[in-house]
């Protein structure tokens, strides 16, 4: 039986982890390798590194980091943040990353998903989707030309945002995800902007709709505040992405896996030594 | 030991390289018949069945690789490098694999079953004792959409896993390890398996 995955997400700026300030037993909380190793050793099933560096030397810094991570941990890892062409994807995968996550670039150029899937296989293309519910109907934003067929309607539950959640593109989230599956995306990382940072729990209703719309694995992100949020959401989706809750030491991966076992959800055993 | 990794350009092989290096073995990448000079040949893989076979043909190593594997010399096949040992796959109808083993890969399907099969899954006990016996119940990392159905006549050394039904997740003999999962991405269990296998063929 396949297990539910717990995936710590590390935000990286100029080769350093940001926000990871309170992790137990790490003297340098900004060292991505030390943090990644600690998570891998405590039973993380995968890791996501999100590069938020905006500077022009981004690419060099990122490549050095990917090379170092690949030599330090032997579990799968995904790299995301500003990836916008096939050469960059190839370079990241060649250095030992398992997957790349695409977001804004895929929204501006959906054929990137198709090209990347053809070249490298769907299994390494994670589509990250930042969504916000629109209970009062769509905002009326005109979608980018390439996505005009996905324009939000009065039936739209949530719309998709680009540029790290700053820009509403006026497209229907479920339709975008369905379209991306057809183009060759291999996995969906769905972040609820309504819940992100609230600690009120995942948007399970929305995640369930996404899960029922595609046959791809779905990773839940945004809103985890306590153990029950994680056990609840993993009854519906394949994996949970966690950041501050783990980074600040509020929960550990063994805590989470123990709780999942108690509700009879399958997990990969974590090291007990 | 000296390990050759077949580099046929469609997969990423750095992780395999890192894992073998970290276990203290020397590694070189082979794009020709020079894999023959290694103590162990590693055939990794990611990507699609058809293009991978085309790459092996273009490199001119299809027959020599097949002969190497058939000779029973030390060999590790991983993921697509496991699938390509068989006759074919629904992924690329009409493309013949290396045909070292009999079998045809089918697409996972079923209500509520996510495809690809992506994540950690456990191994059952092997059909006949092997290096994999020590890993019964251990979890390994899988990423694949096509699977090898369990045949009516068991394949010697085969191991099953379960994803919407049983499929063959590995085959091990005393000198050859063929796995659908990624040992190089399966944490401690993965490294231990590689180490144990390499020790056994040293």
CSV table of C-alpha atoms in Angstrom, one decimal:
chain,number,residue,atom,x,y,z
A,1,UNK,CA,0.0,0.0,0.0
A,2,UNK,CA,1.3,3.4,-0.9
A,3,UNK,CA,1.9,5.7,2.1
A,4,UNK,CA,0.8,9.3,2.7
A,5,UNK,CA,3.7,11.7,2.2
A,6,UNK,CA,4.9,14.4,4.6
A,7,UNK,CA,6.9,17.0,2.7
A,8,UNK,CA,8.8,19.8,4.5
A,9,UNK,CA,9.1,22.9,2.3
A,10,UNK,CA,12.2,25.1,2.7
A,11,UNK,CA,12.2,28.7,1.4
A,12,UNK,CA,15.6,29.5,0.0
A,13,UNK,CA,17.0,33.0,-0.5
A,14,UNK,CA,20.5,33.4,-1.9
A,15,UNK,CA,21.4,29.9,-0.9
A,16,UNK,CA,20.1,30.2,2.7
A,17,UNK,CA,16.9,29.0,4.4
A,18,UNK,CA,14.6,31.8,5.4
A,19,UNK,CA,12.0,31.3,8.1
A,20,UNK,CA,13.7,28.2,9.5
A,21,UNK,CA,14.7,29.7,12.8
A,22,UNK,CA,13.8,27.3,15.5
A,23,UNK,CA,14.6,23.8,14.4
A,24,UNK,CA,15.8,21.5,17.1
A,25,UNK,CA,19.4,20.4,17.1
A,26,UNK,CA,20.5,22.7,14.2
A,27,UNK,CA,23.1,25.2,15.2
A,28,UNK,CA,22.8,27.0,11.9
A,29,UNK,CA,19.1,27.2,11.1
A,30,UNK,CA,19.9,28.9,7.8
A,31,UNK,CA,21.9,26.1,6.4
A,32,UNK,CA,19.8,24.3,3.9
A,33,UNK,CA,21.9,21.1,3.9
A,34,UNK,CA,21.8,20.8,7.7
A,35,UNK,CA,18.1,21.3,7.7
A,36,UNK,CA,17.4,19.0,4.8
A,37,UNK,CA,19.5,16.3,6.4
A,38,UNK,CA,17.7,16.7,9.8
A,39,UNK,CA,14.3,16.4,8.1
A,40,UNK,CA,15.4,13.4,6.0
A,41,UNK,CA,16.8,11.7,9.2
A,42,UNK,CA,13.5,12.3,11.1
A,43,UNK,CA,11.4,10.6,8.4
A,44,UNK,CA,10.5,13.2,5.8
A,45,UNK,CA,9.2,11.5,2.7
A,46,UNK,CA,10.4,14.2,0.3
A,47,UNK,CA,11.6,17.7,0.4
A,48,UNK,CA,10.7,20.8,-1.5
A,49,UNK,CA,13.1,23.7,-2.0
A,50,UNK,CA,11.5,26.9,-3.1
A,51,UNK,CA,14.0,29.5,-4.3
A,52,UNK,CA,12.8,33.0,-3.7
A,53,UNK,CA,16.0,34.7,-4.8
A,54,UNK,CA,15.3,37.6,-7.1
A,55,UNK,CA,18.9,38.6,-7.9
A,56,UNK,CA,20.6,38.0,-11.2
A,57,UNK,CA,23.0,35.5,-9.8
A,58,UNK,CA,20.1,33.3,-8.9
A,59,UNK,CA,20.8,30.6,-11.3
A,60,UNK,CA,24.4,30.0,-10.2
A,61,UNK,CA,23.4,30.0,-6.5
A,62,UNK,CA,20.6,27.6,-7.2
A,63,UNK,CA,22.7,25.2,-9.2
A,64,UNK,CA,25.3,25.0,-6.4
A,65,UNK,CA,22.6,24.4,-3.9
A,66,UNK,CA,21.0,21.6,-5.9
A,67,UNK,CA,24.3,19.9,-6.4
A,68,UNK,CA,25.0,20.0,-2.6
A,69,UNK,CA,21.6,18.8,-1.6
A,70,UNK,CA,21.8,15.8,-4.0
A,71,UNK,CA,25.0,14.7,-2.3
A,72,UNK,CA,23.6,15.1,1.2
A,73,UNK,CA,20.2,13.4,1.1
A,74,UNK,CA,18.9,10.2,-0.5
A,75,UNK,CA,15.2,10.9,-0.6
A,76,UNK,CA,13.4,12.7,-3.5
A,77,UNK,CA,13.5,16.4,-3.7
A,78,UNK,CA,11.7,19.1,-5.8
A,79,UNK,CA,13.1,22.5,-6.7
A,80,UNK,CA,10.9,25.4,-7.6
A,81,UNK,CA,10.9,29.2,-7.9
A,82,UNK,CA,11.3,31.1,-11.1
A,83,UNK,CA,11.9,28.1,-13.3
A,84,UNK,CA,10.9,29.1,-16.8
A,85,UNK,CA,12.7,27.2,-19.5
A,86,UNK,CA,13.8,23.7,-20.5
A,87,UNK,CA,17.5,24.4,-20.1
A,88,UNK,CA,17.0,25.3,-16.5
A,89,UNK,CA,14.9,22.3,-15.9
A,90,UNK,CA,17.5,20.1,-17.5
A,91,UNK,CA,20.3,21.6,-15.5
A,92,UNK,CA,18.4,21.1,-12.2
A,93,UNK,CA,17.5,17.5,-12.9
A,94,UNK,CA,21.0,16.7,-14.1
A,95,UNK,CA,22.4,17.9,-10.8
A,96,UNK,CA,20.3,15.3,-9.0
A,97,UNK,CA,16.9,16.9,-8.3
A,98,UNK,CA,14.0,14.6,-8.9
A,99,UNK,CA,11.3,17.1,-9.8
A,100,UNK,CA,10.8,20.7,-10.6
A,101,UNK,CA,7.8,22.7,-9.7
A,102,UNK,CA,6.4,25.1,-12.2
A,103,UNK,CA,4.0,28.0,-11.4
A,104,UNK,CA,4.1,31.4,-13.0
A,105,UNK,CA,6.0,30.4,-16.1
A,106,UNK,CA,3.5,27.6,-16.8
A,107,UNK,CA,0.7,30.1,-16.6
A,108,UNK,CA,2.3,32.5,-19.1
A,109,UNK,CA,3.4,29.7,-21.4
A,110,UNK,CA,1.4,26.5,-20.8
A,111,UNK,CA,3.3,24.6,-23.5
A,112,UNK,CA,6.3,24.6,-21.1
A,113,UNK,CA,4.4,21.9,-19.2
A,114,UNK,CA,4.0,19.9,-22.4
A,115,UNK,CA,7.6,20.4,-23.6
A,116,UNK,CA,9.0,19.6,-20.1
A,117,UNK,CA,6.9,16.4,-19.8
A,118,UNK,CA,7.9,15.2,-23.2
A,119,UNK,CA,11.6,15.8,-22.6
A,120,UNK,CA,11.9,14.7,-19.0
A,121,UNK,CA,8.7,12.7,-18.2
A,122,UNK,CA,5.6,13.8,-16.4
A,123,UNK,CA,6.9,12.3,-13.2
A,124,UNK,CA,9.3,15.2,-12.7
A,125,UNK,CA,6.9,18.0,-13.4
A,126,UNK,CA,5.0,19.3,-10.4
A,127,UNK,CA,2.5,22.0,-11.1
A,128,UNK,CA,2.2,24.5,-8.2
A,129,UNK,CA,-1.1,26.3,-8.2
A,130,UNK,CA,-1.9,29.2,-5.9
A,131,UNK,CA,-5.6,29.7,-5.6
A,132,UNK,CA,-8.1,31.9,-3.9
A,133,UNK,CA,-11.8,31.4,-3.5
A,134,UNK,CA,-14.1,33.9,-5.2
A,135,UNK,CA,-17.4,33.6,-3.3
A,136,UNK,CA,-18.7,36.8,-4.9
A,137,UNK,CA,-18.0,35.7,-8.4
A,138,UNK,CA,-15.0,36.2,-10.6
A,139,UNK,CA,-13.2,39.5,-10.4
A,140,UNK,CA,-13.6,40.2,-14.1
A,141,UNK,CA,-9.9,40.1,-14.8
A,142,UNK,CA,-9.2,39.2,-18.4
A,143,UNK,CA,-7.1,36.0,-18.6
A,144,UNK,CA,-3.8,35.8,-20.5
A,145,UNK,CA,-4.6,35.0,-24.2
A,146,UNK,CA,-3.2,31.5,-24.0
A,147,UNK,CA,-5.7,30.7,-21.2
A,148,UNK,CA,-8.7,32.6,-22.4
A,149,UNK,CA,-10.6,29.3,-22.7
A,150,UNK,CA,-10.2,28.8,-18.9
A,151,UNK,CA,-11.8,32.2,-17.9
A,152,UNK,CA,-13.6,32.2,-14.6
A,153,UNK,CA,-17.4,32.1,-14.7
A,154,UNK,CA,-20.1,32.5,-12.1
A,155,UNK,CA,-19.6,28.8,-11.3
A,156,UNK,CA,-16.0,29.2,-10.5
A,157,UNK,CA,-15.0,28.1,-7.0
A,158,UNK,CA,-11.5,29.6,-7.0
A,159,UNK,CA,-9.2,31.5,-9.3
A,160,UNK,CA,-5.5,31.1,-10.0
A,161,UNK,CA,-2.9,33.6,-9.0
A,162,UNK,CA,0.6,34.0,-10.4
A,163,UNK,CA,3.8,35.8,-9.2
A,164,UNK,CA,3.7,34.2,-5.8
A,165,UNK,CA,0.1,35.0,-5.2
A,166,UNK,CA,0.2,38.6,-6.2
A,167,UNK,CA,-1.7,38.5,-9.5
A,168,UNK,CA,-5.2,37.2,-10.1
A,169,UNK,CA,-5.2,35.8,-13.6
A,170,UNK,CA,-9.0,35.4,-13.7
A,171,UNK,CA,-8.9,31.7,-14.6
A,172,UNK,CA,-10.8,28.9,-13.1
A,173,UNK,CA,-8.6,26.8,-10.8
A,174,UNK,CA,-10.2,23.4,-11.5
A,175,UNK,CA,-10.1,24.0,-15.2
A,176,UNK,CA,-6.5,25.1,-15.2
A,177,UNK,CA,-5.5,21.9,-13.2
A,178,UNK,CA,-7.5,19.7,-15.6
A,179,UNK,CA,-5.8,21.4,-18.6
A,180,UNK,CA,-2.4,21.0,-17.0
A,181,UNK,CA,-3.0,17.3,-16.5
A,182,UNK,CA,-3.7,17.0,-20.2
A,183,UNK,CA,-0.5,18.9,-21.0
A,184,UNK,CA,1.5,16.4,-19.0
A,185,UNK,CA,1.8,17.7,-15.4
A,186,UNK,CA,2.7,14.8,-13.1
A,187,UNK,CA,1.6,16.1,-9.7
A,188,UNK,CA,-0.4,19.0,-8.3
A,189,UNK,CA,0.8,21.2,-5.4
A,190,UNK,CA,-2.3,23.2,-4.4
A,191,UNK,CA,-1.9,26.1,-2.1
A,192,UNK,CA,-5.0,27.7,-0.7
A,193,UNK,CA,-4.1,31.4,-0.3
A,194,UNK,CA,-7.3,31.8,1.9
A,195,UNK,CA,-5.8,29.4,4.4
A,196,UNK,CA,-2.1,30.0,4.0
A,197,UNK,CA,-0.7,31.3,7.3
A,198,UNK,CA,-4.0,31.2,9.1
A,199,UNK,CA,-3.4,27.8,10.9
A,200,UNK,CA,-7.2,27.2,10.5
A,201,UNK,CA,-6.7,24.0,8.6
A,202,UNK,CA,-6.5,23.0,4.9
A,203,UNK,CA,-9.3,23.9,2.5
A,204,UNK,CA,-10.4,20.2,2.3
A,205,UNK,CA,-13.5,20.9,0.2
A,206,UNK,CA,-11.4,22.6,-2.5
A,207,UNK,CA,-8.7,19.9,-2.3
A,208,UNK,CA,-11.2,17.2,-2.6
A,209,UNK,CA,-12.7,18.8,-5.7
A,210,UNK,CA,-9.2,19.0,-7.2
A,211,UNK,CA,-8.6,15.4,-6.3
A,212,UNK,CA,-11.8,14.4,-8.0
A,213,UNK,CA,-11.0,16.4,-11.1
A,214,UNK,CA,-7.7,14.8,-12.0
A,215,UNK,CA,-6.1,11.4,-11.5
A,216,UNK,CA,-2.8,12.9,-10.5
A,217,UNK,CA,-1.3,12.8,-7.0
A,218,UNK,CA,-2.3,16.0,-5.0
A,219,UNK,CA,-0.2,17.7,-2.4
A,220,UNK,CA,-2.1,19.9,0.1
A,221,UNK,CA,-0.6,23.2,1.2
A,222,UNK,CA,-1.7,26.1,3.3
A,223,UNK,CA,-3.5,26.3,6.6
A,224,UNK,CA,-2.0,23.5,8.7
A,225,UNK,CA,-2.1,24.6,12.4
A,226,UNK,CA,-2.3,21.3,14.3
A,227,UNK,CA,-2.1,17.6,14.0
A,228,UNK,CA,-5.7,17.0,13.3
A,229,UNK,CA,-5.6,19.3,10.3
A,230,UNK,CA,-2.9,17.0,8.7
A,231,UNK,CA,-4.7,13.7,9.6
A,232,UNK,CA,-8.0,15.1,8.2
A,233,UNK,CA,-6.6,16.3,4.9
A,234,UNK,CA,-4.6,13.1,4.3
A,235,UNK,CA,-7.9,11.2,4.2
A,236,UNK,CA,-8.5,13.1,0.9
A,237,UNK,CA,-5.2,13.7,-0.8
A,238,UNK,CA,-1.8,12.1,-1.2
A,239,UNK,CA,0.6,14.3,0.6
A,240,UNK,CA,0.9,17.3,2.9
A,241,UNK,CA,3.4,20.2,2.5
A,242,UNK,CA,4.5,21.7,5.7
A,243,UNK,CA,6.7,24.8,6.5
A,244,UNK,CA,6.5,26.9,9.6
A,245,UNK,CA,4.8,24.3,11.7
A,246,UNK,CA,7.8,22.1,11.3
A,247,UNK,CA,10.5,24.8,11.1
A,248,UNK,CA,9.4,26.4,14.4
A,249,UNK,CA,9.3,23.0,16.1
A,250,UNK,CA,5.6,23.0,16.9
A,251,UNK,CA,5.3,19.5,15.4
A,252,UNK,CA,7.9,16.9,14.4
A,253,UNK,CA,7.6,14.4,11.6
A,254,UNK,CA,7.4,11.5,14.1
A,255,UNK,CA,4.5,13.3,15.8
A,256,UNK,CA,2.7,13.5,12.5
A,257,UNK,CA,3.3,9.9,11.4
A,258,UNK,CA,2.3,8.6,14.8
A,259,UNK,CA,-1.0,10.5,14.5
A,260,UNK,CA,-1.6,9.2,11.0
A,261,UNK,CA,-1.0,5.6,12.1
A,262,UNK,CA,-3.6,6.1,14.9
A,263,UNK,CA,-6.2,7.0,12.3
A,264,UNK,CA,-5.2,4.0,10.2
A,265,UNK,CA,-3.5,6.0,7.4
A,266,UNK,CA,-0.5,4.3,5.9
A,267,UNK,CA,2.9,5.9,6.5
A,268,UNK,CA,6.5,5.0,5.9
A,269,UNK,CA,7.9,4.2,9.3
A,270,UNK,CA,10.2,6.9,10.7
A,271,UNK,CA,13.5,6.1,12.3
A,272,UNK,CA,13.1,5.5,16.0
A,273,UNK,CA,16.7,5.6,17.0
B,1,UNK,CA,34.4,-1.9,-7.0
B,2,UNK,CA,34.2,-0.2,-10.4
B,3,UNK,CA,30.6,0.6,-11.4
B,4,UNK,CA,29.5,1.7,-14.9
B,5,UNK,CA,26.3,3.7,-15.2
B,6,UNK,CA,24.8,3.5,-18.6
B,7,UNK,CA,24.2,7.1,-19.7
B,8,UNK,CA,21.7,7.0,-22.5
B,9,UNK,CA,20.6,10.6,-22.1
B,10,UNK,CA,17.0,10.3,-21.3
B,11,UNK,CA,17.2,9.9,-17.6
B,12,UNK,CA,18.9,11.8,-14.8
B,13,UNK,CA,21.7,9.7,-13.3
B,14,UNK,CA,23.4,12.0,-10.8
B,15,UNK,CA,21.5,10.6,-7.9
B,16,UNK,CA,22.6,7.0,-8.7
B,17,UNK,CA,26.1,8.3,-9.2
B,18,UNK,CA,26.0,10.0,-5.7
B,19,UNK,CA,24.6,6.9,-4.0
B,20,UNK,CA,27.2,4.5,-5.4
B,21,UNK,CA,30.0,7.0,-4.6
B,22,UNK,CA,28.8,7.5,-1.1
B,23,UNK,CA,29.0,3.7,-0.6
B,24,UNK,CA,32.7,3.9,-1.5
B,25,UNK,CA,32.7,2.6,-5.0
B,26,UNK,CA,34.2,4.2,-8.1
B,27,UNK,CA,31.7,5.2,-10.8
B,28,UNK,CA,32.1,6.0,-14.5
B,29,UNK,CA,29.4,6.9,-17.0
B,30,UNK,CA,29.3,4.8,-20.1
B,31,UNK,CA,28.0,5.9,-23.4
B,32,UNK,CA,29.5,3.0,-25.4
B,33,UNK,CA,30.6,-0.6,-25.1
B,34,UNK,CA,33.1,0.4,-22.4
B,35,UNK,CA,30.6,-0.6,-19.7
B,36,UNK,CA,32.0,-4.0,-20.3
B,37,UNK,CA,35.1,-3.1,-18.3
B,38,UNK,CA,33.2,-2.5,-15.1
B,39,UNK,CA,32.7,-4.9,-12.2
B,40,UNK,CA,29.0,-4.0,-12.1
B,41,UNK,CA,26.8,-2.4,-14.7
B,42,UNK,CA,24.0,-0.1,-13.6
B,43,UNK,CA,21.2,0.7,-16.0
B,44,UNK,CA,19.1,3.6,-14.5
B,45,UNK,CA,16.3,5.4,-16.2
B,46,UNK,CA,13.5,7.8,-16.2
B,47,UNK,CA,11.4,9.0,-19.1
B,48,UNK,CA,9.5,7.0,-21.7
B,49,UNK,CA,10.0,3.4,-23.0
B,50,UNK,CA,10.1,4.1,-26.7
B,51,UNK,CA,12.6,7.1,-26.7
B,52,UNK,CA,14.9,5.1,-24.3
B,53,UNK,CA,15.0,2.1,-26.6
B,54,UNK,CA,15.7,4.5,-29.5
B,55,UNK,CA,18.6,6.0,-27.6
B,56,UNK,CA,20.1,2.6,-26.9
B,57,UNK,CA,19.8,1.8,-30.6
B,58,UNK,CA,21.4,5.1,-31.6
B,59,UNK,CA,24.3,4.6,-29.2
B,60,UNK,CA,24.8,1.1,-30.7
B,61,UNK,CA,24.8,-0.7,-27.4
B,62,UNK,CA,21.5,-2.5,-27.5
B,63,UNK,CA,22.9,-5.9,-28.4
B,64,UNK,CA,26.1,-5.6,-26.3
B,65,UNK,CA,24.0,-4.6,-23.2
B,66,UNK,CA,21.6,-7.4,-23.8
B,67,UNK,CA,24.4,-9.9,-24.1
B,68,UNK,CA,26.0,-8.6,-20.9
B,69,UNK,CA,22.8,-9.0,-19.0
B,70,UNK,CA,22.1,-12.4,-20.4
B,71,UNK,CA,25.6,-13.6,-19.4
B,72,UNK,CA,24.5,-13.2,-15.8
B,73,UNK,CA,27.3,-10.8,-14.9
B,74,UNK,CA,26.7,-8.3,-12.0
B,75,UNK,CA,23.9,-5.9,-13.0
B,76,UNK,CA,21.5,-3.4,-11.5
B,77,UNK,CA,18.5,-2.2,-13.4
B,78,UNK,CA,16.4,0.7,-12.0
B,79,UNK,CA,13.0,2.0,-12.9
B,80,UNK,CA,12.9,2.4,-16.6
B,81,UNK,CA,16.1,0.4,-16.6
B,82,UNK,CA,14.0,-2.4,-15.1
B,83,UNK,CA,11.1,-2.0,-17.6
B,84,UNK,CA,13.4,-2.0,-20.6
B,85,UNK,CA,14.6,-5.5,-19.8
B,86,UNK,CA,11.2,-6.9,-20.8
B,87,UNK,CA,9.4,-7.3,-24.1
B,88,UNK,CA,7.4,-4.1,-24.2
B,89,UNK,CA,5.1,-1.6,-22.6
B,90,UNK,CA,1.7,-0.1,-23.4
B,91,UNK,CA,3.6,3.2,-23.0
B,92,UNK,CA,5.2,2.7,-26.5
B,93,UNK,CA,3.2,0.2,-28.5
B,94,UNK,CA,5.3,-1.4,-31.2
B,95,UNK,CA,8.6,-0.8,-29.5
B,96,UNK,CA,10.4,-3.9,-28.5
B,97,UNK,CA,12.4,-3.8,-25.3
B,98,UNK,CA,15.6,-5.7,-24.6
B,99,UNK,CA,13.6,-8.9,-24.2
B,100,UNK,CA,15.9,-10.4,-21.6
B,101,UNK,CA,12.9,-11.1,-19.5
B,102,UNK,CA,9.3,-12.0,-20.6
B,103,UNK,CA,6.6,-9.6,-19.7
B,104,UNK,CA,4.6,-6.6,-20.9
B,105,UNK,CA,4.0,-3.4,-18.9
B,106,UNK,CA,0.5,-2.1,-18.4
B,107,UNK,CA,-0.9,1.3,-17.3
B,108,UNK,CA,-2.1,1.5,-13.8
B,109,UNK,CA,-5.8,2.2,-13.7
B,110,UNK,CA,-8.7,1.9,-11.2
B,111,UNK,CA,-11.2,4.0,-9.3
B,112,UNK,CA,-9.4,6.4,-7.0
B,113,UNK,CA,-6.0,5.3,-8.0
B,114,UNK,CA,-3.6,8.2,-8.6
B,115,UNK,CA,-1.4,7.8,-11.7
B,116,UNK,CA,1.6,7.9,-11.6
B,117,UNK,CA,2.2,5.6,-8.7
B,118,UNK,CA,4.3,8.1,-6.9
B,119,UNK,CA,5.6,7.6,-3.3
B,120,UNK,CA,6.8,5.1,-0.8
B,121,UNK,CA,5.5,1.5,-1.0
B,122,UNK,CA,6.5,-1.7,0.7
B,123,UNK,CA,8.0,-4.9,-0.6
B,124,UNK,CA,6.5,-8.4,0.1
B,125,UNK,CA,8.8,-11.4,0.7
B,126,UNK,CA,10.7,-12.5,-2.4
B,127,UNK,CA,9.5,-15.7,-4.2
B,128,UNK,CA,12.9,-17.2,-3.7
B,129,UNK,CA,15.5,-16.1,-1.1
B,130,UNK,CA,17.7,-13.2,-2.3
B,131,UNK,CA,19.3,-10.0,-1.2
B,132,UNK,CA,15.7,-8.6,-1.0
B,133,UNK,CA,14.7,-11.1,1.7
B,134,UNK,CA,16.2,-8.7,4.3
B,135,UNK,CA,13.9,-5.9,3.0
B,136,UNK,CA,10.5,-7.5,3.4
B,137,UNK,CA,8.1,-4.8,4.7
B,138,UNK,CA,10.7,-2.0,4.0
B,139,UNK,CA,9.5,1.0,2.1
B,140,UNK,CA,11.1,2.2,-1.2
B,141,UNK,CA,10.4,5.2,-3.4
B,142,UNK,CA,8.4,4.5,-6.6
B,143,UNK,CA,7.6,6.8,-9.5
B,144,UNK,CA,6.0,5.1,-12.5
B,145,UNK,CA,2.8,4.8,-14.5
B,146,UNK,CA,3.3,1.4,-16.0
B,147,UNK,CA,3.6,-1.8,-14.1
B,148,UNK,CA,4.5,-5.4,-14.7
B,149,UNK,CA,1.6,-7.7,-14.0
B,150,UNK,CA,2.2,-10.9,-11.9
B,151,UNK,CA,2.4,-13.8,-14.4
B,152,UNK,CA,0.8,-17.2,-14.0
B,153,UNK,CA,4.2,-18.8,-13.6
B,154,UNK,CA,6.3,-17.0,-11.0
B,155,UNK,CA,9.5,-15.4,-12.2
B,156,UNK,CA,12.4,-16.7,-10.1
B,157,UNK,CA,13.5,-14.1,-7.5
B,158,UNK,CA,10.4,-11.9,-8.0
B,159,UNK,CA,9.0,-9.6,-5.3
B,160,UNK,CA,5.6,-8.1,-5.3
B,161,UNK,CA,4.2,-4.8,-4.1
B,162,UNK,CA,0.6,-3.6,-3.9
B,163,UNK,CA,-1.0,-0.6,-5.7
B,164,UNK,CA,-4.6,-1.3,-6.5
B,165,UNK,CA,-3.5,-4.9,-6.8
B,166,UNK,CA,-0.2,-6.8,-6.9
B,167,UNK,CA,2.5,-6.0,-9.4
B,168,UNK,CA,6.1,-7.1,-9.7
B,169,UNK,CA,8.3,-4.5,-8.0
B,170,UNK,CA,11.7,-6.3,-8.1
B,171,UNK,CA,13.5,-9.3,-9.2
B,172,UNK,CA,16.8,-10.4,-7.6
B,173,UNK,CA,19.2,-13.2,-8.4
B,174,UNK,CA,22.6,-13.8,-6.8
B,175,UNK,CA,24.3,-11.4,-9.3
B,176,UNK,CA,21.5,-9.3,-10.7
B,177,UNK,CA,19.2,-6.8,-9.0
B,178,UNK,CA,16.3,-5.4,-11.1
B,179,UNK,CA,14.0,-3.0,-9.4
B,180,UNK,CA,11.0,-0.8,-10.3
B,181,UNK,CA,11.7,1.6,-7.4
B,182,UNK,CA,14.6,4.0,-6.9
B,183,UNK,CA,17.0,2.6,-4.3
B,184,UNK,CA,19.1,5.7,-4.7
B,185,UNK,CA,16.1,7.8,-3.5
B,186,UNK,CA,14.8,5.4,-0.8
B,187,UNK,CA,16.8,6.7,2.2
B,188,UNK,CA,18.5,4.3,4.5
B,189,UNK,CA,16.7,1.2,3.1
B,190,UNK,CA,17.8,2.1,-0.4
B,191,UNK,CA,21.4,2.6,0.4
B,192,UNK,CA,21.5,-0.6,2.5
B,193,UNK,CA,20.0,-2.6,-0.4
B,194,UNK,CA,22.7,-1.3,-2.8
B,195,UNK,CA,25.4,-1.9,-0.3
B,196,UNK,CA,24.3,-5.4,0.5
B,197,UNK,CA,23.9,-6.3,-3.2
B,198,UNK,CA,27.3,-4.8,-4.1
B,199,UNK,CA,29.0,-6.7,-1.2
B,200,UNK,CA,27.4,-9.9,-2.5
B,201,UNK,CA,28.8,-9.6,-6.0
B,202,UNK,CA,32.3,-8.3,-5.0
